[in-house]
Amino acid sequence: VVVMQGGAYYETPGGTLTERNDTWEFDGADWAPAAVASPGPTAIQHQMVYDSINERMVMYANTETWILKNDAWSLLATDNSPGARERHAMAYDSWRGAVVLFGGSNSSGEHSTWLFDGTDWQDASPQHSPLETIYSGGMVFDSQAGHFVFFGGSGCAKAYCGETWLYGPFGLSADGDVD
């Protein structure tokens, strides 16, 4: 099942942007509203991943961490936070049971990497990292190799970032080797 939360739409071209807080599920054939006991947040340009160890969805939207478990959304209070951002990348590390969040955009730009252990966020501060703000890139966890692959995005000096970065237990690398 694929789960989608929130988003936004224009009812007419150039009209008012309407943000949503509904949750939908795709069963491989059709999309349908999810039967959730409590509504999720109104959020756009956020990311959400499935935490297979805790059997729940984890969403980071702007400055908040949300959990969807047992058909109910709840706001999770954390001591630390990646801060305000949108259009970041997130993926779940099934080896270590952690979520990795990278990049995003805000008023000052972002190129930081954060880890979520299921209860709190930690600034990962890898030794090697893209030096520029990158947002709207894609990231997945390669469970065969045990590292994350981040590609593309916008915000670089070149407008579109065509680099591939790997992030593993020891940091990020642009040369194809996990440090």
Short mmCIF file of N, CA and C in Angstrom, two decimals:
data_model
loop_
_atom_site.label_atom_id
_atom_site.label_comp_id
_atom_site.label_asym_id
_atom_site.label_seq_id
_atom_site.Cartn_x
_atom_site.Cartn_y
_atom_site.Cartn_z
N VAL A 1 0.85 -1.18 0.00
CA VAL A 1 0.00 0.00 0.00
C VAL A 1 0.89 1.24 0.00
N VAL A 2 0.56 2.21 -0.83
CA VAL A 2 1.23 3.51 -0.87
C VAL A 2 0.35 4.50 -0.13
N VAL A 3 0.94 5.31 0.75
CA VAL A 3 0.19 6.28 1.54
C VAL A 3 0.60 7.69 1.13
N MET A 4 -0.37 8.56 0.95
CA MET A 4 -0.13 9.97 0.61
C MET A 4 -0.88 10.83 1.62
N GLN A 5 -0.22 11.89 2.08
CA GLN A 5 -0.80 12.79 3.08
C GLN A 5 -0.67 14.23 2.63
N GLY A 6 -1.73 14.99 2.78
CA GLY A 6 -1.68 16.43 2.54
C GLY A 6 -1.48 16.78 1.08
N GLY A 7 -0.88 17.93 0.87
CA GLY A 7 -0.66 18.44 -0.47
C GLY A 7 -1.46 19.71 -0.69
N ALA A 8 -1.53 20.15 -1.93
CA ALA A 8 -2.26 21.37 -2.25
C ALA A 8 -2.68 21.34 -3.71
N TYR A 9 -3.67 22.15 -4.03
CA TYR A 9 -4.13 22.25 -5.41
C TYR A 9 -4.73 23.63 -5.65
N TYR A 10 -4.80 24.00 -6.93
CA TYR A 10 -5.48 25.22 -7.37
C TYR A 10 -6.81 24.80 -7.98
N GLU A 11 -7.89 25.37 -7.49
CA GLU A 11 -9.20 25.03 -8.07
C GLU A 11 -9.33 25.58 -9.48
N THR A 12 -8.70 26.72 -9.74
CA THR A 12 -8.67 27.30 -11.08
C THR A 12 -7.25 27.80 -11.32
N PRO A 13 -6.78 27.79 -12.57
CA PRO A 13 -5.44 28.29 -12.86
C PRO A 13 -5.26 29.71 -12.33
N GLY A 14 -4.20 29.92 -11.57
CA GLY A 14 -3.93 31.24 -11.01
C GLY A 14 -4.79 31.59 -9.80
N GLY A 15 -5.64 30.66 -9.38
CA GLY A 15 -6.54 30.90 -8.25
C GLY A 15 -5.83 30.73 -6.91
N THR A 16 -6.61 30.59 -5.89
CA THR A 16 -6.08 30.43 -4.54
C THR A 16 -5.59 29.01 -4.33
N LEU A 17 -4.42 28.88 -3.70
CA LEU A 17 -3.87 27.58 -3.37
C LEU A 17 -4.60 27.03 -2.15
N THR A 18 -5.15 25.84 -2.28
CA THR A 18 -5.86 25.19 -1.19
C THR A 18 -5.02 24.03 -0.66
N GLU A 19 -4.64 24.12 0.62
CA GLU A 19 -3.85 23.05 1.24
C GLU A 19 -4.79 22.00 1.82
N ARG A 20 -4.32 20.75 1.84
CA ARG A 20 -5.15 19.64 2.29
C ARG A 20 -4.53 18.94 3.49
N ASN A 21 -5.37 18.24 4.26
CA ASN A 21 -4.86 17.44 5.37
C ASN A 21 -5.41 16.02 5.34
N ASP A 22 -5.87 15.57 4.18
CA ASP A 22 -6.43 14.24 4.09
C ASP A 22 -5.35 13.20 3.77
N THR A 23 -5.65 11.95 4.09
CA THR A 23 -4.73 10.83 3.88
C THR A 23 -5.37 9.88 2.87
N TRP A 24 -4.57 9.45 1.89
CA TRP A 24 -5.05 8.54 0.85
C TRP A 24 -4.16 7.31 0.79
N GLU A 25 -4.73 6.20 0.31
CA GLU A 25 -3.99 4.96 0.13
C GLU A 25 -4.18 4.44 -1.30
N PHE A 26 -3.10 3.88 -1.84
CA PHE A 26 -3.14 3.27 -3.17
C PHE A 26 -2.83 1.79 -3.00
N ASP A 27 -3.74 0.92 -3.43
CA ASP A 27 -3.59 -0.52 -3.23
C ASP A 27 -2.97 -1.24 -4.43
N GLY A 28 -2.45 -0.48 -5.38
CA GLY A 28 -1.89 -1.06 -6.60
C GLY A 28 -2.81 -0.93 -7.79
N ALA A 29 -4.08 -0.64 -7.51
CA ALA A 29 -5.06 -0.47 -8.59
C ALA A 29 -5.81 0.85 -8.48
N ASP A 30 -6.19 1.23 -7.25
CA ASP A 30 -7.01 2.42 -7.06
C ASP A 30 -6.56 3.23 -5.84
N TRP A 31 -6.78 4.55 -5.91
CA TRP A 31 -6.61 5.43 -4.76
C TRP A 31 -7.93 5.54 -4.02
N ALA A 32 -7.86 5.56 -2.68
CA ALA A 32 -9.06 5.72 -1.86
C ALA A 32 -8.71 6.49 -0.60
N PRO A 33 -9.65 7.27 -0.06
CA PRO A 33 -9.38 7.94 1.22
C PRO A 33 -9.09 6.89 2.29
N ALA A 34 -8.06 7.15 3.11
CA ALA A 34 -7.72 6.23 4.18
C ALA A 34 -8.67 6.43 5.35
N ALA A 35 -8.99 5.35 6.02
CA ALA A 35 -9.86 5.41 7.20
C ALA A 35 -8.99 5.71 8.42
N VAL A 36 -8.73 7.00 8.64
CA VAL A 36 -7.91 7.39 9.79
C VAL A 36 -8.81 7.98 10.88
N ALA A 37 -8.46 7.66 12.13
CA ALA A 37 -9.27 8.12 13.27
C ALA A 37 -9.07 9.60 13.56
N SER A 38 -7.88 10.10 13.26
CA SER A 38 -7.60 11.52 13.46
C SER A 38 -6.93 12.06 12.20
N PRO A 39 -7.27 13.27 11.79
CA PRO A 39 -6.70 13.81 10.56
C PRO A 39 -5.22 14.13 10.72
N GLY A 40 -4.51 14.07 9.62
CA GLY A 40 -3.11 14.45 9.62
C GLY A 40 -2.97 15.95 9.51
N PRO A 41 -1.74 16.43 9.47
CA PRO A 41 -1.51 17.86 9.38
C PRO A 41 -1.79 18.39 7.97
N THR A 42 -2.06 19.67 7.89
CA THR A 42 -2.10 20.34 6.60
C THR A 42 -0.64 20.60 6.24
N ALA A 43 -0.19 19.98 5.16
CA ALA A 43 1.23 20.08 4.82
C ALA A 43 1.43 20.02 3.31
N ILE A 44 2.40 20.78 2.85
CA ILE A 44 2.81 20.71 1.45
C ILE A 44 4.34 20.69 1.41
N GLN A 45 4.87 20.11 0.35
CA GLN A 45 6.31 20.02 0.11
C GLN A 45 7.04 19.38 1.29
N HIS A 46 6.46 18.31 1.82
CA HIS A 46 7.00 17.56 2.94
C HIS A 46 7.42 16.17 2.46
N GLN A 47 7.97 15.37 3.35
CA GLN A 47 8.35 14.00 3.02
C GLN A 47 7.84 13.05 4.08
N MET A 48 7.62 11.80 3.66
CA MET A 48 7.10 10.78 4.55
C MET A 48 7.72 9.44 4.14
N VAL A 49 8.10 8.64 5.13
CA VAL A 49 8.68 7.32 4.87
C VAL A 49 8.04 6.29 5.80
N TYR A 50 8.18 5.02 5.44
CA TYR A 50 7.66 3.94 6.27
C TYR A 50 8.77 3.40 7.16
N ASP A 51 8.54 3.37 8.46
CA ASP A 51 9.45 2.83 9.46
C ASP A 51 9.01 1.38 9.69
N SER A 52 9.72 0.44 9.06
CA SER A 52 9.30 -0.96 9.11
C SER A 52 9.51 -1.60 10.48
N ILE A 53 10.45 -1.15 11.26
CA ILE A 53 10.66 -1.72 12.60
C ILE A 53 9.50 -1.38 13.52
N ASN A 54 9.07 -0.11 13.50
CA ASN A 54 7.98 0.33 14.37
C ASN A 54 6.61 0.27 13.69
N GLU A 55 6.58 -0.20 12.44
CA GLU A 55 5.34 -0.34 11.66
C GLU A 55 4.50 0.93 11.67
N ARG A 56 5.10 2.01 11.19
CA ARG A 56 4.43 3.31 11.16
C ARG A 56 5.03 4.19 10.08
N MET A 57 4.27 5.21 9.69
CA MET A 57 4.76 6.22 8.77
C MET A 57 5.36 7.36 9.60
N VAL A 58 6.47 7.91 9.12
CA VAL A 58 7.10 9.06 9.76
C VAL A 58 7.11 10.19 8.74
N MET A 59 6.57 11.34 9.11
CA MET A 59 6.52 12.49 8.22
C MET A 59 7.18 13.68 8.88
N TYR A 60 8.02 14.39 8.10
CA TYR A 60 8.58 15.65 8.58
C TYR A 60 8.01 16.75 7.70
N ALA A 61 7.29 17.67 8.33
CA ALA A 61 6.62 18.77 7.61
C ALA A 61 6.95 20.08 8.30
N ASN A 62 7.74 20.91 7.62
CA ASN A 62 8.16 22.23 8.10
C ASN A 62 9.02 22.11 9.35
N THR A 63 8.45 22.10 10.53
CA THR A 63 9.24 21.94 11.76
C THR A 63 8.71 20.81 12.63
N GLU A 64 7.79 20.01 12.10
CA GLU A 64 7.11 19.02 12.93
C GLU A 64 7.32 17.59 12.44
N THR A 65 7.39 16.68 13.41
CA THR A 65 7.48 15.26 13.13
C THR A 65 6.13 14.64 13.45
N TRP A 66 5.52 13.98 12.45
CA TRP A 66 4.22 13.36 12.60
C TRP A 66 4.34 11.86 12.40
N ILE A 67 3.53 11.11 13.14
CA ILE A 67 3.52 9.66 13.07
C ILE A 67 2.11 9.20 12.68
N LEU A 68 2.03 8.26 11.74
CA LEU A 68 0.76 7.60 11.42
C LEU A 68 0.91 6.14 11.81
N LYS A 69 0.17 5.73 12.82
CA LYS A 69 0.21 4.35 13.31
C LYS A 69 -1.20 3.96 13.75
N ASN A 70 -1.59 2.74 13.43
CA ASN A 70 -2.92 2.24 13.80
C ASN A 70 -4.03 3.19 13.34
N ASP A 71 -3.89 3.70 12.13
CA ASP A 71 -4.90 4.56 11.51
C ASP A 71 -5.15 5.87 12.25
N ALA A 72 -4.15 6.38 12.96
CA ALA A 72 -4.29 7.67 13.64
C ALA A 72 -2.99 8.47 13.50
N TRP A 73 -3.14 9.75 13.19
CA TRP A 73 -2.01 10.66 13.12
C TRP A 73 -1.76 11.25 14.50
N SER A 74 -0.48 11.43 14.85
CA SER A 74 -0.14 12.11 16.10
C SER A 74 1.14 12.92 15.90
N LEU A 75 1.19 14.07 16.54
CA LEU A 75 2.37 14.93 16.51
C LEU A 75 3.34 14.41 17.56
N LEU A 76 4.58 14.16 17.16
CA LEU A 76 5.58 13.64 18.07
C LEU A 76 6.46 14.79 18.57
N ALA A 77 6.48 15.01 19.86
CA ALA A 77 7.35 16.04 20.44
C ALA A 77 8.78 15.50 20.49
N THR A 78 9.72 16.25 19.92
CA THR A 78 11.13 15.85 19.95
C THR A 78 11.94 16.96 20.59
N ASP A 79 13.07 16.60 21.19
CA ASP A 79 13.95 17.60 21.80
C ASP A 79 14.71 18.39 20.74
N ASN A 80 15.04 17.73 19.62
CA ASN A 80 15.81 18.35 18.54
C ASN A 80 15.00 18.30 17.26
N SER A 81 15.34 19.19 16.34
CA SER A 81 14.59 19.27 15.09
C SER A 81 15.49 19.77 13.97
N PRO A 82 15.30 19.25 12.76
CA PRO A 82 16.04 19.78 11.61
C PRO A 82 15.68 21.23 11.28
N GLY A 83 14.66 21.77 11.91
CA GLY A 83 14.27 23.16 11.67
C GLY A 83 13.34 23.29 10.48
N ALA A 84 12.91 24.52 10.25
CA ALA A 84 11.98 24.80 9.16
C ALA A 84 12.63 24.48 7.82
N ARG A 85 11.93 23.69 7.03
CA ARG A 85 12.41 23.37 5.68
C ARG A 85 11.29 22.70 4.91
N GLU A 86 11.40 22.75 3.62
CA GLU A 86 10.48 22.06 2.72
C GLU A 86 11.29 21.53 1.56
N ARG A 87 10.69 20.65 0.79
CA ARG A 87 11.33 20.04 -0.38
C ARG A 87 12.64 19.32 -0.04
N HIS A 88 12.71 18.76 1.16
CA HIS A 88 13.86 17.98 1.58
C HIS A 88 13.71 16.54 1.07
N ALA A 89 14.74 15.74 1.26
CA ALA A 89 14.69 14.32 0.89
C ALA A 89 14.73 13.49 2.17
N MET A 90 13.99 12.38 2.17
CA MET A 90 14.00 11.47 3.31
C MET A 90 13.95 10.03 2.81
N ALA A 91 14.60 9.15 3.56
CA ALA A 91 14.54 7.72 3.27
C ALA A 91 14.76 6.97 4.58
N TYR A 92 14.34 5.72 4.61
CA TYR A 92 14.42 4.90 5.82
C TYR A 92 15.52 3.87 5.69
N ASP A 93 16.39 3.80 6.68
CA ASP A 93 17.49 2.84 6.75
C ASP A 93 17.00 1.60 7.50
N SER A 94 16.69 0.55 6.76
CA SER A 94 16.17 -0.67 7.38
C SER A 94 17.24 -1.46 8.12
N TRP A 95 18.50 -1.19 7.88
CA TRP A 95 19.59 -1.86 8.60
C TRP A 95 19.71 -1.31 10.02
N ARG A 96 19.62 0.00 10.14
CA ARG A 96 19.86 0.66 11.42
C ARG A 96 18.59 1.15 12.10
N GLY A 97 17.46 1.04 11.41
CA GLY A 97 16.20 1.48 11.97
C GLY A 97 16.14 2.98 12.18
N ALA A 98 16.64 3.74 11.20
CA ALA A 98 16.69 5.20 11.33
C ALA A 98 16.22 5.86 10.03
N VAL A 99 15.67 7.05 10.17
CA VAL A 99 15.29 7.88 9.03
C VAL A 99 16.41 8.88 8.79
N VAL A 100 16.76 9.09 7.53
CA VAL A 100 17.74 10.12 7.17
C VAL A 100 17.00 11.21 6.41
N LEU A 101 17.22 12.45 6.80
CA LEU A 101 16.66 13.63 6.14
C LEU A 101 17.83 14.45 5.62
N PHE A 102 17.75 14.89 4.37
CA PHE A 102 18.83 15.69 3.79
C PHE A 102 18.28 16.89 3.03
N GLY A 103 18.98 18.02 3.16
CA GLY A 103 18.72 19.20 2.34
C GLY A 103 17.38 19.84 2.60
N GLY A 104 16.88 20.49 1.57
CA GLY A 104 15.61 21.21 1.65
C GLY A 104 15.82 22.68 1.43
N SER A 105 14.74 23.41 1.50
CA SER A 105 14.84 24.86 1.31
C SER A 105 14.12 25.55 2.45
N ASN A 106 14.64 26.71 2.80
CA ASN A 106 14.03 27.62 3.76
C ASN A 106 14.61 29.00 3.47
N SER A 107 14.46 29.94 4.36
CA SER A 107 14.91 31.30 4.07
C SER A 107 16.42 31.41 3.91
N SER A 108 17.19 30.50 4.50
CA SER A 108 18.64 30.57 4.39
C SER A 108 19.24 29.42 3.61
N GLY A 109 18.43 28.48 3.13
CA GLY A 109 18.93 27.33 2.40
C GLY A 109 19.37 26.23 3.37
N GLU A 110 19.42 25.02 2.87
CA GLU A 110 19.79 23.88 3.71
C GLU A 110 20.63 22.89 2.93
N HIS A 111 21.66 22.38 3.57
CA HIS A 111 22.40 21.24 3.03
C HIS A 111 22.84 20.31 4.17
N SER A 112 22.09 20.34 5.25
CA SER A 112 22.42 19.52 6.41
C SER A 112 21.78 18.14 6.31
N THR A 113 22.33 17.21 7.08
CA THR A 113 21.85 15.83 7.15
C THR A 113 21.46 15.53 8.58
N TRP A 114 20.26 14.97 8.76
CA TRP A 114 19.75 14.65 10.09
C TRP A 114 19.32 13.19 10.15
N LEU A 115 19.47 12.58 11.34
CA LEU A 115 19.03 11.21 11.59
C LEU A 115 17.92 11.21 12.62
N PHE A 116 16.89 10.40 12.39
CA PHE A 116 15.79 10.24 13.33
C PHE A 116 15.79 8.80 13.79
N ASP A 117 16.00 8.57 15.10
CA ASP A 117 16.12 7.22 15.65
C ASP A 117 14.79 6.63 16.10
N GLY A 118 13.71 7.31 15.83
CA GLY A 118 12.39 6.85 16.23
C GLY A 118 11.80 7.68 17.35
N THR A 119 12.67 8.43 18.06
CA THR A 119 12.19 9.29 19.14
C THR A 119 12.71 10.72 19.04
N ASP A 120 13.89 10.92 18.44
CA ASP A 120 14.46 12.26 18.36
C ASP A 120 15.36 12.39 17.13
N TRP A 121 15.60 13.63 16.74
CA TRP A 121 16.47 13.97 15.61
C TRP A 121 17.87 14.29 16.12
N GLN A 122 18.87 13.96 15.30
CA GLN A 122 20.26 14.26 15.61
C GLN A 122 20.92 14.81 14.35
N ASP A 123 21.65 15.92 14.49
CA ASP A 123 22.40 16.47 13.37
C ASP A 123 23.54 15.51 13.07
N ALA A 124 23.57 14.95 11.86
CA ALA A 124 24.57 13.94 11.52
C ALA A 124 25.93 14.55 11.21
N SER A 125 25.97 15.78 10.69
CA SER A 125 27.23 16.47 10.37
C SER A 125 28.26 15.56 9.71
N PRO A 126 27.96 15.00 8.53
CA PRO A 126 28.95 14.14 7.88
C PRO A 126 30.19 14.92 7.47
N GLN A 127 31.32 14.22 7.41
CA GLN A 127 32.60 14.84 7.05
C GLN A 127 32.54 15.44 5.65
N HIS A 128 31.91 14.73 4.72
CA HIS A 128 31.77 15.20 3.35
C HIS A 128 30.29 15.39 3.06
N SER A 129 29.96 16.52 2.46
CA SER A 129 28.56 16.83 2.18
C SER A 129 28.51 17.86 1.06
N PRO A 130 27.42 17.89 0.29
CA PRO A 130 27.29 18.97 -0.69
C PRO A 130 27.39 20.31 0.02
N LEU A 131 28.12 21.23 -0.56
CA LEU A 131 28.35 22.53 0.06
C LEU A 131 27.26 23.53 -0.24
N GLU A 132 26.41 23.20 -1.18
CA GLU A 132 25.36 24.13 -1.58
C GLU A 132 24.00 23.64 -1.09
N THR A 133 23.07 24.58 -1.03
CA THR A 133 21.69 24.22 -0.72
C THR A 133 21.15 23.37 -1.86
N ILE A 134 20.57 22.22 -1.50
CA ILE A 134 19.96 21.35 -2.50
C ILE A 134 18.56 21.00 -2.01
N TYR A 135 17.57 21.19 -2.87
CA TYR A 135 16.20 20.83 -2.54
C TYR A 135 15.56 20.13 -3.72
N SER A 136 14.52 19.38 -3.45
CA SER A 136 13.76 18.65 -4.47
C SER A 136 14.55 17.54 -5.14
N GLY A 137 15.54 17.00 -4.45
CA GLY A 137 16.27 15.85 -4.97
C GLY A 137 15.59 14.57 -4.53
N GLY A 138 16.09 13.46 -5.01
CA GLY A 138 15.53 12.17 -4.65
C GLY A 138 16.53 11.35 -3.84
N MET A 139 16.04 10.59 -2.87
CA MET A 139 16.92 9.76 -2.06
C MET A 139 16.25 8.42 -1.76
N VAL A 140 17.03 7.36 -1.84
CA VAL A 140 16.56 6.02 -1.50
C VAL A 140 17.64 5.33 -0.67
N PHE A 141 17.24 4.30 0.08
CA PHE A 141 18.20 3.48 0.81
C PHE A 141 18.46 2.22 0.00
N ASP A 142 19.72 1.95 -0.29
CA ASP A 142 20.13 0.75 -1.01
C ASP A 142 20.38 -0.34 0.03
N SER A 143 19.42 -1.23 0.22
CA SER A 143 19.52 -2.24 1.28
C SER A 143 20.57 -3.31 0.97
N GLN A 144 20.97 -3.45 -0.28
CA GLN A 144 22.04 -4.39 -0.61
C GLN A 144 23.40 -3.86 -0.18
N ALA A 145 23.63 -2.55 -0.41
CA ALA A 145 24.93 -1.95 -0.08
C ALA A 145 24.96 -1.30 1.30
N GLY A 146 23.80 -1.03 1.87
CA GLY A 146 23.75 -0.44 3.20
C GLY A 146 24.01 1.05 3.24
N HIS A 147 23.72 1.75 2.12
CA HIS A 147 23.88 3.20 2.13
C HIS A 147 22.74 3.88 1.35
N PHE A 148 22.66 5.19 1.52
CA PHE A 148 21.66 6.00 0.83
C PHE A 148 22.25 6.54 -0.46
N VAL A 149 21.39 6.69 -1.46
CA VAL A 149 21.79 7.29 -2.73
C VAL A 149 20.92 8.53 -2.90
N PHE A 150 21.57 9.68 -3.04
CA PHE A 150 20.87 10.96 -3.25
C PHE A 150 21.27 11.47 -4.63
N PHE A 151 20.28 11.87 -5.43
CA PHE A 151 20.57 12.38 -6.76
C PHE A 151 19.76 13.62 -7.07
N GLY A 152 20.40 14.52 -7.80
CA GLY A 152 19.72 15.65 -8.41
C GLY A 152 19.26 16.71 -7.45
N GLY A 153 18.19 17.36 -7.84
CA GLY A 153 17.64 18.45 -7.06
C GLY A 153 17.88 19.78 -7.74
N SER A 154 17.49 20.83 -7.05
CA SER A 154 17.65 22.20 -7.53
C SER A 154 18.33 23.02 -6.45
N GLY A 155 18.73 24.22 -6.81
CA GLY A 155 19.32 25.13 -5.84
C GLY A 155 20.82 25.28 -5.98
N CYS A 156 21.46 24.44 -6.77
CA CYS A 156 22.90 24.54 -6.97
C CYS A 156 23.22 25.76 -7.83
N ALA A 157 24.48 26.10 -7.90
CA ALA A 157 24.91 27.21 -8.75
C ALA A 157 24.53 26.95 -10.21
N LYS A 158 24.37 25.67 -10.57
CA LYS A 158 24.02 25.29 -11.94
C LYS A 158 22.51 25.22 -12.14
N ALA A 159 21.74 25.60 -11.16
CA ALA A 159 20.26 25.55 -11.16
C ALA A 159 19.76 24.12 -10.96
N TYR A 160 20.27 23.16 -11.71
CA TYR A 160 19.88 21.76 -11.49
C TYR A 160 21.13 20.98 -11.12
N CYS A 161 21.07 20.24 -10.04
CA CYS A 161 22.21 19.48 -9.54
C CYS A 161 22.21 18.10 -10.17
N GLY A 162 23.23 17.77 -10.90
CA GLY A 162 23.31 16.47 -11.55
C GLY A 162 24.24 15.51 -10.85
N GLU A 163 24.55 15.77 -9.59
CA GLU A 163 25.49 14.91 -8.86
C GLU A 163 24.75 13.79 -8.12
N THR A 164 25.46 12.70 -7.91
CA THR A 164 24.98 11.60 -7.10
C THR A 164 25.85 11.52 -5.85
N TRP A 165 25.21 11.50 -4.69
CA TRP A 165 25.91 11.41 -3.41
C TRP A 165 25.50 10.13 -2.71
N LEU A 166 26.46 9.50 -2.05
CA LEU A 166 26.19 8.32 -1.25
C LEU A 166 26.38 8.70 0.21
N TYR A 167 25.49 8.21 1.07
CA TYR A 167 25.60 8.45 2.50
C TYR A 167 25.52 7.11 3.20
N GLY A 168 26.56 6.80 3.96
CA GLY A 168 26.61 5.54 4.69
C GLY A 168 26.90 5.79 6.15
N PRO A 169 27.28 4.75 6.86
CA PRO A 169 27.51 4.90 8.29
C PRO A 169 28.65 5.86 8.62
N PHE A 170 29.50 6.19 7.63
CA PHE A 170 30.64 7.05 7.92
C PHE A 170 30.59 8.40 7.22
N GLY A 171 29.54 8.70 6.49
CA GLY A 171 29.43 10.03 5.88
C GLY A 171 29.01 10.02 4.44
N LEU A 172 29.11 11.18 3.81
CA LEU A 172 28.72 11.37 2.42
C LEU A 172 29.93 11.41 1.51
N SER A 173 29.73 11.01 0.26
CA SER A 173 30.79 11.05 -0.71
C SER A 173 30.21 11.31 -2.08
N ALA A 174 30.88 12.16 -2.86
CA ALA A 174 30.42 12.44 -4.22
C ALA A 174 31.19 11.61 -5.24
N ASP A 175 32.20 10.86 -4.79
CA ASP A 175 33.04 10.13 -5.72
C ASP A 175 32.61 8.68 -5.92
N GLY A 176 31.47 8.30 -5.37
CA GLY A 176 30.97 6.95 -5.56
C GLY A 176 31.38 5.98 -4.47
N ASP A 177 32.28 6.40 -3.58
CA ASP A 177 32.69 5.55 -2.47
C ASP A 177 32.07 6.06 -1.18
N VAL A 178 31.56 5.14 -0.40
CA VAL A 178 31.04 5.56 0.91
C VAL A 178 32.23 5.70 1.83
N ASP A 179 32.36 6.89 2.44
CA ASP A 179 33.48 7.14 3.35
C ASP A 179 33.43 6.26 4.57
#
